[in-house]
CSV table of C-alpha atoms in Angstrom, one decimal:
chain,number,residue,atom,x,y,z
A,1,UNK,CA,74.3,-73.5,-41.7
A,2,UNK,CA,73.6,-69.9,-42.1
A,3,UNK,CA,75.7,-69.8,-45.0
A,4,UNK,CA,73.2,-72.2,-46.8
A,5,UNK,CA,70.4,-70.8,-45.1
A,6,UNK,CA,71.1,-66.7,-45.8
A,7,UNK,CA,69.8,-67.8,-49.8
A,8,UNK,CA,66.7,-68.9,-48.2
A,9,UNK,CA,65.7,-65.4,-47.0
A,10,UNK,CA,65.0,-64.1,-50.6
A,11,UNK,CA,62.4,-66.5,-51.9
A,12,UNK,CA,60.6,-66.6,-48.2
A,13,UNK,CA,60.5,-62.7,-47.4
A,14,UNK,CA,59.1,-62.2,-50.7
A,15,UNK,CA,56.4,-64.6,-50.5
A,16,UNK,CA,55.9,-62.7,-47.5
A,17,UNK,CA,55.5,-59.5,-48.6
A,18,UNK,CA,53.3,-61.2,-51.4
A,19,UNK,CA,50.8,-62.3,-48.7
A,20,UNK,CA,50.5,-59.8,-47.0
A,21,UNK,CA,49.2,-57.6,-50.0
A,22,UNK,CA,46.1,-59.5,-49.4
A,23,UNK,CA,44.8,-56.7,-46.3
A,24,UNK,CA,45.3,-53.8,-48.6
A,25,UNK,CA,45.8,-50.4,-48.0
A,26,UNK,CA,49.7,-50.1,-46.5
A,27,UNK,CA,50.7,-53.2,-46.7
A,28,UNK,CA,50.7,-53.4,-49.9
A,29,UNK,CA,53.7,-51.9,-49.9
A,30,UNK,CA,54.7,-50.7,-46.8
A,31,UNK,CA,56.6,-54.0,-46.4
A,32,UNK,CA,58.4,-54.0,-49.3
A,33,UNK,CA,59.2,-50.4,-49.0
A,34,UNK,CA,60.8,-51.8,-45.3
A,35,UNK,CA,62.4,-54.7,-46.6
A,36,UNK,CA,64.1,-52.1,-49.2
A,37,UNK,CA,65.2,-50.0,-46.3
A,38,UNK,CA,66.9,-52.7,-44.8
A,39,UNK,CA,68.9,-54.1,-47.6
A,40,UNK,CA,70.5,-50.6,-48.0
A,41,UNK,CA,71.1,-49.8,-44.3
A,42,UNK,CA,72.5,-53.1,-43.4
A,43,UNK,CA,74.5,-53.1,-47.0
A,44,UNK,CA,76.4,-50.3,-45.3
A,45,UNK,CA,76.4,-51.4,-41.8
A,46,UNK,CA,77.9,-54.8,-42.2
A,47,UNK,CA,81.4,-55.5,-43.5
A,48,UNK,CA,81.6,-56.6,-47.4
A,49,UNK,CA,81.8,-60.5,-47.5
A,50,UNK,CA,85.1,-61.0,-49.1
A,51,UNK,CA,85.1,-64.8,-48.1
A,52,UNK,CA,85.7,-67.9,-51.2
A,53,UNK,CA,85.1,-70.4,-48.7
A,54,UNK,CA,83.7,-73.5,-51.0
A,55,UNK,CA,80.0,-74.9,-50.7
A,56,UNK,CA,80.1,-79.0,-50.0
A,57,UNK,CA,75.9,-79.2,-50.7
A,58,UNK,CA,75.2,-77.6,-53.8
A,59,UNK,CA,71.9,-79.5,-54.0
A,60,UNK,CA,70.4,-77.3,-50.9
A,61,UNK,CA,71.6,-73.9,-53.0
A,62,UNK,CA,69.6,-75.2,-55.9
A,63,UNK,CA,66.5,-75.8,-54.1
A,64,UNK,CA,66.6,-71.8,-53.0
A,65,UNK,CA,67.2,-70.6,-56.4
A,66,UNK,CA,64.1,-73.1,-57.4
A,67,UNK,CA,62.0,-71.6,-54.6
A,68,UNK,CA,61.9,-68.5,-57.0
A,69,UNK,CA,59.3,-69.7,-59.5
A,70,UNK,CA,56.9,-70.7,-56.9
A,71,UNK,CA,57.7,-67.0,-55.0
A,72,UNK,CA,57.2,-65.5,-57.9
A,73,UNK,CA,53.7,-67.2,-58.8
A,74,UNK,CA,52.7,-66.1,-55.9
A,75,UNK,CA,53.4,-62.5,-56.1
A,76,UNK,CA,51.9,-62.3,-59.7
A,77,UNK,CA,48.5,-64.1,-58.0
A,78,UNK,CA,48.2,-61.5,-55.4
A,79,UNK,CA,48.9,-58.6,-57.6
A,80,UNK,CA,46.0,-60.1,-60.0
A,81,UNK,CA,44.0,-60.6,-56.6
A,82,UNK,CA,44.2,-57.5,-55.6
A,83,UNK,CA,43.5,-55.8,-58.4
A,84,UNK,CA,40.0,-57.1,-58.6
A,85,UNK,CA,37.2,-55.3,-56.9
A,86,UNK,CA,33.5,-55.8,-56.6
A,87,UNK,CA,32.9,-59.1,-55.4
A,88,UNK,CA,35.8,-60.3,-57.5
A,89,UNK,CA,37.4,-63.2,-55.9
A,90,UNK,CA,40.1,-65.4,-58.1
A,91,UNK,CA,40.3,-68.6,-56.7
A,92,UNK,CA,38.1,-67.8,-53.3
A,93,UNK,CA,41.1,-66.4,-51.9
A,94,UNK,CA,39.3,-63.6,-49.7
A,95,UNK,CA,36.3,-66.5,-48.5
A,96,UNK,CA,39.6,-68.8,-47.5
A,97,UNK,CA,41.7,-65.8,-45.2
A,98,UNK,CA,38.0,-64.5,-43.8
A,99,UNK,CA,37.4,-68.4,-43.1
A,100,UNK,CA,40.7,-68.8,-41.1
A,101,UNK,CA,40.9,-65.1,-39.3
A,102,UNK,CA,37.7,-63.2,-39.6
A,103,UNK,CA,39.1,-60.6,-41.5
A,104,UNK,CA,37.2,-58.8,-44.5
A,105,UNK,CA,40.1,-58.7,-46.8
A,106,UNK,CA,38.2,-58.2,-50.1
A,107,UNK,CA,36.1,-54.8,-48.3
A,108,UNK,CA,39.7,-53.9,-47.4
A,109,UNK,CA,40.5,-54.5,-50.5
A,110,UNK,CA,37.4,-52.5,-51.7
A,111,UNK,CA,38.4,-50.0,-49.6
A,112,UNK,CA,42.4,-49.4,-50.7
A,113,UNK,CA,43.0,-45.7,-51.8
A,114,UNK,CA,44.5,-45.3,-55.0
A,115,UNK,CA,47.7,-44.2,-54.0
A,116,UNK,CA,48.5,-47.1,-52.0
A,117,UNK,CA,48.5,-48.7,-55.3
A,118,UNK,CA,50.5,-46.1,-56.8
A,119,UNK,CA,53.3,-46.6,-54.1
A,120,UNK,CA,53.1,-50.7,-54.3
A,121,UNK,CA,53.8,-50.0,-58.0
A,122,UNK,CA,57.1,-48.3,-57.5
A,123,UNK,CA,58.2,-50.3,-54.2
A,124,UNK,CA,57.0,-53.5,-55.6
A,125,UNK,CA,59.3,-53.3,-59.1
A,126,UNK,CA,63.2,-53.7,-56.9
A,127,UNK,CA,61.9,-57.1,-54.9
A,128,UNK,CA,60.0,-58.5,-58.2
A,129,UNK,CA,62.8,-58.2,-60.5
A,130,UNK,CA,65.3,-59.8,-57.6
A,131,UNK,CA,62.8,-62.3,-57.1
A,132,UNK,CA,61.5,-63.3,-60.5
A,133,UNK,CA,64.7,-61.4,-63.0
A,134,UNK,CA,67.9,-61.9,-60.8
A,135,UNK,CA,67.0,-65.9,-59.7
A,136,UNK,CA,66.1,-66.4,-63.3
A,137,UNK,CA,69.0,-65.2,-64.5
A,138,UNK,CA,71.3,-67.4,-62.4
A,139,UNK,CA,69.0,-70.1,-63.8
A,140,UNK,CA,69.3,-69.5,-67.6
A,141,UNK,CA,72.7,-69.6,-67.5
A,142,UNK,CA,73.2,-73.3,-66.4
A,143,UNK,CA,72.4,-74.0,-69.8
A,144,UNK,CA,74.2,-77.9,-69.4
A,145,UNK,CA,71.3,-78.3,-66.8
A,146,UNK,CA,67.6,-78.5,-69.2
A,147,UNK,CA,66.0,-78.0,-66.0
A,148,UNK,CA,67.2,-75.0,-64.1
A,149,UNK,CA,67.2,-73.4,-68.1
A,150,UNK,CA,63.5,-74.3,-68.2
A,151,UNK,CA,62.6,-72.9,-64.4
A,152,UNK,CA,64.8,-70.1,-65.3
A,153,UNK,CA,63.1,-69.4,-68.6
A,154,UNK,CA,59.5,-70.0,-66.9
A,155,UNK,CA,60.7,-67.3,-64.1
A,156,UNK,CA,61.4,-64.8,-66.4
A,157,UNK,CA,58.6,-65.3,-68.6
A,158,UNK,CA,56.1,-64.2,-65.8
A,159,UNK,CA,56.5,-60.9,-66.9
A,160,UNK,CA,57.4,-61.1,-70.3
A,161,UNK,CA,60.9,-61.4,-69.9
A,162,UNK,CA,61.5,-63.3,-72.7
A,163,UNK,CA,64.2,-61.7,-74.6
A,164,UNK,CA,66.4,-61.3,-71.5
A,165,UNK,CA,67.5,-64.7,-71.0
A,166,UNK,CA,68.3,-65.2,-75.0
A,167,UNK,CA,70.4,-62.1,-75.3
A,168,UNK,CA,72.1,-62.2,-72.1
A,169,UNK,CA,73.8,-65.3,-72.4
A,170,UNK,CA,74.2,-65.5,-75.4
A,171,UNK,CA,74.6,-61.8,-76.9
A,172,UNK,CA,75.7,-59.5,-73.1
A,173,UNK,CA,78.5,-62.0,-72.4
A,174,UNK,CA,80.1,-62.1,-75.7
A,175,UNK,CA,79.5,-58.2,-76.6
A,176,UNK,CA,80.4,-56.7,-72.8
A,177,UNK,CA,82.0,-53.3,-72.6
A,178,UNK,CA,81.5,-52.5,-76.7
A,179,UNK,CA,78.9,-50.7,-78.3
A,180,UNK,CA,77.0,-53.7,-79.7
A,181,UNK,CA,76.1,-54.4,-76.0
A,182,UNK,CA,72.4,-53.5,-75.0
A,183,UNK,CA,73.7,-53.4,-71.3
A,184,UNK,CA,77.0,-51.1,-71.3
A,185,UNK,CA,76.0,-47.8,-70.9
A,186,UNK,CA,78.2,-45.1,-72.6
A,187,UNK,CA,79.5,-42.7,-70.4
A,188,UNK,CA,77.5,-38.9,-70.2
A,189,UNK,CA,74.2,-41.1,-71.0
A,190,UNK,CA,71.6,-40.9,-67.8
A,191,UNK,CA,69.8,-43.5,-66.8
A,192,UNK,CA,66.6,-42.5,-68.9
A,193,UNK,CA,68.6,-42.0,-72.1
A,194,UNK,CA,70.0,-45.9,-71.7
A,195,UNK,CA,67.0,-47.5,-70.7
A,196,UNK,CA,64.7,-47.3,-74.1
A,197,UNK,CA,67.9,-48.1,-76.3
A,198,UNK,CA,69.3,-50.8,-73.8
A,199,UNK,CA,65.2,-52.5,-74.4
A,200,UNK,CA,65.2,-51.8,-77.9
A,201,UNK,CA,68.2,-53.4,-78.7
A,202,UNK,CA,68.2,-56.4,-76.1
A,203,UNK,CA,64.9,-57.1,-78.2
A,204,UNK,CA,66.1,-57.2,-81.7
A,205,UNK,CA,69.7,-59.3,-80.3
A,206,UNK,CA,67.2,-62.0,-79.3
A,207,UNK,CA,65.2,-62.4,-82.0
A,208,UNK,CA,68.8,-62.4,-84.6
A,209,UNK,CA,70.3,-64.6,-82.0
A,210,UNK,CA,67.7,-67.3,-81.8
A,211,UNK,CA,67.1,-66.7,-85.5
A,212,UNK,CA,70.7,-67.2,-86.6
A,213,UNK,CA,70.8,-70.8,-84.2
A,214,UNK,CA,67.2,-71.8,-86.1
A,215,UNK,CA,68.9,-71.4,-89.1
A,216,UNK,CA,71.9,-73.2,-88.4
A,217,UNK,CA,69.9,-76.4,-87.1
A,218,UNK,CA,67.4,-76.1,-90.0
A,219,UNK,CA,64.3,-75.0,-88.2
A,220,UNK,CA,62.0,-72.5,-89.0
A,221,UNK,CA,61.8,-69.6,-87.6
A,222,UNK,CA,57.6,-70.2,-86.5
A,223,UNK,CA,58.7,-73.5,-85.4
A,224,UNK,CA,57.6,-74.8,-82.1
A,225,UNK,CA,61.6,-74.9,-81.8
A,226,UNK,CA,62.1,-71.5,-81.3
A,227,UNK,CA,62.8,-70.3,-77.3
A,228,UNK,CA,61.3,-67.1,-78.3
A,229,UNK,CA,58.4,-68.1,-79.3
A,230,UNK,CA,57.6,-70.8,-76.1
A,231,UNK,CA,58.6,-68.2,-73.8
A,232,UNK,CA,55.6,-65.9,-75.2
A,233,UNK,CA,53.1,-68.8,-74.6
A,234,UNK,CA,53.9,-68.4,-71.2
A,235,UNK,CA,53.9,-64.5,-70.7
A,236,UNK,CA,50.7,-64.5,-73.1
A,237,UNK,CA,49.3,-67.0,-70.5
A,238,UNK,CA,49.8,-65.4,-67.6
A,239,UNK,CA,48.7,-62.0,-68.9
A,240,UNK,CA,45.3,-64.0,-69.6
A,241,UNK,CA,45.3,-65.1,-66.1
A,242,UNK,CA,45.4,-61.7,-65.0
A,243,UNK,CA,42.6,-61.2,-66.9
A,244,UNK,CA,40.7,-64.2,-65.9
A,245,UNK,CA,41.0,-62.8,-62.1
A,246,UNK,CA,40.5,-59.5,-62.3
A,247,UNK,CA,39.4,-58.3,-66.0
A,248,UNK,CA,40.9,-54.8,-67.5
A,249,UNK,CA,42.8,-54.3,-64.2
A,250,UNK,CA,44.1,-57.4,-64.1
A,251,UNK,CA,45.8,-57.0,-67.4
A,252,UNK,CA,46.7,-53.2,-66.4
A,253,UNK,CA,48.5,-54.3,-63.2
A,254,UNK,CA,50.2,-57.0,-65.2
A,255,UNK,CA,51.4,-54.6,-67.5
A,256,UNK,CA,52.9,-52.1,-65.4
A,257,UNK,CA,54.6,-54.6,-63.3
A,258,UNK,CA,56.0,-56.0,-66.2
A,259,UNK,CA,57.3,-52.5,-67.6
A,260,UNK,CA,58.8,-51.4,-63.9
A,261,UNK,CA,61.0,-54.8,-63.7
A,262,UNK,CA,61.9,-54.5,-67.3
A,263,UNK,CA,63.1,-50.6,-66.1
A,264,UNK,CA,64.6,-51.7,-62.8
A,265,UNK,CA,66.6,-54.5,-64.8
A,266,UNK,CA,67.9,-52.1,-67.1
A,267,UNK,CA,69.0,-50.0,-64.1
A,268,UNK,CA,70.7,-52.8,-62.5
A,269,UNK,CA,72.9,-53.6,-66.0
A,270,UNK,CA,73.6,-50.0,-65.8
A,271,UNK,CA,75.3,-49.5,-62.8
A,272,UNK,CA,77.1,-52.9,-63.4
A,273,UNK,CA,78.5,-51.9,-66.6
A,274,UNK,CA,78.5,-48.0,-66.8
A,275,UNK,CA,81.4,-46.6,-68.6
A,276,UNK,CA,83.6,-49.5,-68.8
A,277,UNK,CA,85.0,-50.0,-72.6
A,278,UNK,CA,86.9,-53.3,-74.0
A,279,UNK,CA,88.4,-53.9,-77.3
A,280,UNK,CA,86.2,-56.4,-78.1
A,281,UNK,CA,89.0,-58.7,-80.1
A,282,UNK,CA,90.0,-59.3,-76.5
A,283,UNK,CA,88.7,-61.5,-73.8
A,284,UNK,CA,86.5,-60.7,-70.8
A,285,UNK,CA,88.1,-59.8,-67.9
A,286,UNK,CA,86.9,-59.1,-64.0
A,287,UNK,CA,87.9,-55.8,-64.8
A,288,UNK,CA,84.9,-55.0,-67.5
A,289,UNK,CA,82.7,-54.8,-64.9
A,290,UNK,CA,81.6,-52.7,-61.4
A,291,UNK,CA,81.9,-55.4,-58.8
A,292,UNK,CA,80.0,-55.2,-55.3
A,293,UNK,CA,80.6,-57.4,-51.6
A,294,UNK,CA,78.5,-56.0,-49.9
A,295,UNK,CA,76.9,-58.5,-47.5
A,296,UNK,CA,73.0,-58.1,-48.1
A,297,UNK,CA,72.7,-57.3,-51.5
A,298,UNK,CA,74.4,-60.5,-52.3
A,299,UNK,CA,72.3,-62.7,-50.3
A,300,UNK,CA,69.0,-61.1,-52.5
A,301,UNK,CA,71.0,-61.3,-56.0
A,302,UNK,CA,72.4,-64.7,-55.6
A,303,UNK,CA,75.9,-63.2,-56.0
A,304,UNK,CA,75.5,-61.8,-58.8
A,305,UNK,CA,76.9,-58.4,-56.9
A,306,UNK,CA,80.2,-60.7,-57.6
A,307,UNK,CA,80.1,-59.4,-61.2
A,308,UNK,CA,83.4,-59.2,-62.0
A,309,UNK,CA,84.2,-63.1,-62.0
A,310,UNK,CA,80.4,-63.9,-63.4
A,311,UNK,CA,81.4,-62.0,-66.4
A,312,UNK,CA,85.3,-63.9,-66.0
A,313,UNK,CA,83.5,-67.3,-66.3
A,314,UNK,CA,79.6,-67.1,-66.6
A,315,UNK,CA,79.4,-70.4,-66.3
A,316,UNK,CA,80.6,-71.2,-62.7
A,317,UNK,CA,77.1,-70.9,-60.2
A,318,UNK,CA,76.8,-67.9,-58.0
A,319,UNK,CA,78.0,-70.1,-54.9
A,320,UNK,CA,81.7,-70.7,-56.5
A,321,UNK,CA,81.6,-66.8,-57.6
A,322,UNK,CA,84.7,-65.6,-56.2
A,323,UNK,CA,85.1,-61.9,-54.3
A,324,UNK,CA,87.1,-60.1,-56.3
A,325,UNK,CA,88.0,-57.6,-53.6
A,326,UNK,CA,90.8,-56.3,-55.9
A,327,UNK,CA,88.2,-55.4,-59.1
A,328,UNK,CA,86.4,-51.8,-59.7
A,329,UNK,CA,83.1,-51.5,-56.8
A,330,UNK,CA,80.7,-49.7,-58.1
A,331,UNK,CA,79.5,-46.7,-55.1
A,332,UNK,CA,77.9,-47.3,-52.4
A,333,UNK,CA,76.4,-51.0,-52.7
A,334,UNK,CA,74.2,-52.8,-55.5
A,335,UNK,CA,71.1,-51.3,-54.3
A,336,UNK,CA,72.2,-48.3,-53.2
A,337,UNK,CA,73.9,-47.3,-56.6
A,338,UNK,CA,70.6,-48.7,-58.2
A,339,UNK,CA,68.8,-46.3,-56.2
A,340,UNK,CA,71.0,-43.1,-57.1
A,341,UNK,CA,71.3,-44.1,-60.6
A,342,UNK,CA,67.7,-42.7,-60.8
A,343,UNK,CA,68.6,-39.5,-59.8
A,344,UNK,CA,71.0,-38.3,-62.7
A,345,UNK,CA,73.2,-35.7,-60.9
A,346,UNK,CA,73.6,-38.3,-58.2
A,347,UNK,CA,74.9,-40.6,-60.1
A,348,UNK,CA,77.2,-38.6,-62.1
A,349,UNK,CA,79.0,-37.4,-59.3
A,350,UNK,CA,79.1,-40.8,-57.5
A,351,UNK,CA,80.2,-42.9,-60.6
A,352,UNK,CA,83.1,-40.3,-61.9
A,353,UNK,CA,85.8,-40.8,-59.5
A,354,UNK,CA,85.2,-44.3,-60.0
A,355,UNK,CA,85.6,-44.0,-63.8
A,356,UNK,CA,88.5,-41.9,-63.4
A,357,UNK,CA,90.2,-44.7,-61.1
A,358,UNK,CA,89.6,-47.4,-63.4
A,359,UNK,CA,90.8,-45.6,-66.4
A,360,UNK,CA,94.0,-45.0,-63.6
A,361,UNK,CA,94.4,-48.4,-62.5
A,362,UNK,CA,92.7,-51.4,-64.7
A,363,UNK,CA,92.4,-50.0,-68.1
A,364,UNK,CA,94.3,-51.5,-71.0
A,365,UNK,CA,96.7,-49.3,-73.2
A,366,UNK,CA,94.7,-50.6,-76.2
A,367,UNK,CA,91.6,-49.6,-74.7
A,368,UNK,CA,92.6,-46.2,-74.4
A,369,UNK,CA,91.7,-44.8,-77.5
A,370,UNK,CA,88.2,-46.0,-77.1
A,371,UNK,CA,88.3,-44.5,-73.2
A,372,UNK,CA,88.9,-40.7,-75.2
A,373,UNK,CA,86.4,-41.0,-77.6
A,374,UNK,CA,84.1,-42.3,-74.5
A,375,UNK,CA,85.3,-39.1,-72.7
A,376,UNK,CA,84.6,-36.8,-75.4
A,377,UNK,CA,81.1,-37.7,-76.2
A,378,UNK,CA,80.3,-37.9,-72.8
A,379,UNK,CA,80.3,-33.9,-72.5
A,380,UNK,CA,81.7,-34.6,-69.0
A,381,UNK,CA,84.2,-32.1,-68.7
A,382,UNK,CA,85.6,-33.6,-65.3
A,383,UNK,CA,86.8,-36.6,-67.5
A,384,UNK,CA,89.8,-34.9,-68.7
A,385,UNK,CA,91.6,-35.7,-66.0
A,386,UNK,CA,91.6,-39.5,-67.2
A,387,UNK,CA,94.6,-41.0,-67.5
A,388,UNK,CA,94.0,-42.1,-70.9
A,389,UNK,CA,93.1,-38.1,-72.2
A,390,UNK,CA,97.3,-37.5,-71.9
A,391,UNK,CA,99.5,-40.8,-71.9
A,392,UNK,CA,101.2,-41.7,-74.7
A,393,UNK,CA,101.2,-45.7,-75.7
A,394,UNK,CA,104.6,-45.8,-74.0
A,395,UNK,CA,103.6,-44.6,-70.4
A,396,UNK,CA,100.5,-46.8,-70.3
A,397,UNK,CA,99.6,-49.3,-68.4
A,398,UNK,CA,100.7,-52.9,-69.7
A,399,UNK,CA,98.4,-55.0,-72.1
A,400,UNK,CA,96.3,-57.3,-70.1
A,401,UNK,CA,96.1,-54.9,-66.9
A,402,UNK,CA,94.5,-56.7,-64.2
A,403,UNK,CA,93.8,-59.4,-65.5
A,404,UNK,CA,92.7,-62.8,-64.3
């Protein structure tokens, strides 16, 4: 049963964390900061899960992925909660805990330094966009189900992610590993250089993508038709509720938690896609992407850390996801490399050996040329030694390379 049951521990550790906001001070964030901890200490403890055992109850694995929505409700209530002050109390919340345990919470709250909110800021943004981006994302792409599209859409909308689930599936898949994709970082750029130009562009995809299938149906473009559109009643709602609980603040917190996911989803395509090219004539493969198996990491993505057969078939659900064990890994584990990603010297010198060995052992003789050009504008001078720098068509490896 713990197969079915590790899924659970997402949705129910974040709600967790999510309550206990509601004493201030440290916890609201010391427990997401621990939670964090764990995921990357046990990531490298425990043995990667290479296992394609099949699931016989889907219908329990869908309930955990719809446990999201309500997890993530209840994180964006508490962060509107606590952001009141004064006598500020959205929905009686702080009369209802003092009722049941005799604790004070909104003078704790009252009484919460300023950095504690700082640091719940920047702890907060990893768990949020695993709760709210990553279950969401699973969700939107079981578009032959209306429901799990809608909870999925709904998911992401809480914090104005509402160009995500329109370009993703229907702009990442299709443009993975070439330069029309918002989410494949060119090699040499740093993390901070990707993310305003991976948001900029994800944001114009949508709106061409949903544009282009209004036209093609005959709709307008202001039509109550348009995805966009109904996913920005829902944001635009929610950043009123913020309001409605705690004024300015409210809105503030919204905000910022709403930037930090957008940034910590931008890092997560990053270190999934960095540096990979694909002619993009040719099909997806596992191979245009950084897979991960690492045990933990999976269990709070919902598989996704299985990348390399999500972007072979992005239509199977993250339980049939196969391992991959054979693909590119990305260093160190999903969150780890997340983590490092941030700090740009870090990363570079974690992620070039592994570019070097793809280039070595996956790449395709027809994607070599664009693997130079990639090497030359990355101003990485360790790069030269890439395979595709010095072999001629002849030596290379054979069309298709590992493919699936």
């Amino acid at each position: 049963m713990f197969r079915y049951a590790r899924f659970f521990i997402g949705p129910v550790f974040f709600t967790g964390v999510s309550l206990l906001m509601v004493l201030g001070h440290q916890w609201l964030w010391l427990p997401g900061f621990l939670l964090i901890l764990a995921v990357v200490l046990f990531d490298q403890a425990l043995s990667h899960d290479s296992v394609d055992q099949p699931y016989d109850h889907n219908g329990i694995l869908d309930f955990a992925l719809y446990l999201s929505l309500p997890a993530a409700m209840t994180f964006f209530f508490m962060l509107f909660w606590v952001a009141g002050s004064g006598a500020q109390d959205a929905l009686g919340l702080g009369s209802f805990v003092q009722s049941l345990t005799g604790i004070d919470v909104i003078a704790a709250r009252n009484d919460t330094a300023w950095y504690h909110y700082a640091l719940m800021f920047v702890i907060l943004a990893l768990p949020a966009t695993g709760i709210g981006g990553l279950a969401g994302h699973e969700l939107t792409h079981r578009t032959a189900d209306p429901f799990a599209l809608w909870l999925g859409r709904i998911t992401m909308a809480l914090n104005w992610g509402i160009a995500f689930p329109i370009e993703h599936v229907y702009g990442h898949h299709a443009y993975v590993g070439t330069v029309k994709d918002p989410a494949t970082a060119a090699r040499g750029d740093s993390l901070y250089q990707h993310i305003p130009k991976a948001m900029k562009r994800t944001v114009v995809n949508a709106w061409e993508i949903e544009k282009a299938r209004l036209d093609k149906v005959g709709k307008s473009f202001l039509s109550p038709s348009n995805v966009l559109l109904r996913m920005a009643l829902v944001a635009a709602a929610t950043s009123a509720f913020a309001f409605w609980c705690a004024g300015w603040t409210g809105l503030l917190f919204h905000g910022i938690v709403c930037f930090s996911t957008k940034v910590v989803l931008e890092a997560l395509n990053y270190v999934e896609h960095y540096g990979i090219v694909r002619v993009p004539s040719q099909p997806v493969q596992p191979r245009h992407s950084w897979n991960c198996n690492h045990v933990v990491s999976s269990v709070f993505t919902y598989n996704l850390t299985r990348h390399s057969h999500h972007h072979a078939d992005a239509q199977v659900h993250f339980q049939d996801l196969h391992a991959h064990a054979e693909q590119p890994s990305m260093p160190g584990g999903f969150l780890a490399a997340i983590l490092s990603s941030f700090i740009p010297p870090l990363w570079r010198r974690m992620i070039t050996p592994k570019l070097l060995e793809w280039d070595r052992t996956q790449a395709d003789r027809n994607e070599f040329p664009l693997i130079r050009a990639a090497n030359q504008a990355s101003g990485w001078p360790e790069l030269k030694d890439s395979v595709a720098n010095t072999a001629a068509p002849a030596q290379a490896i054979p069309q298709g390379g590992l493919g699936y």
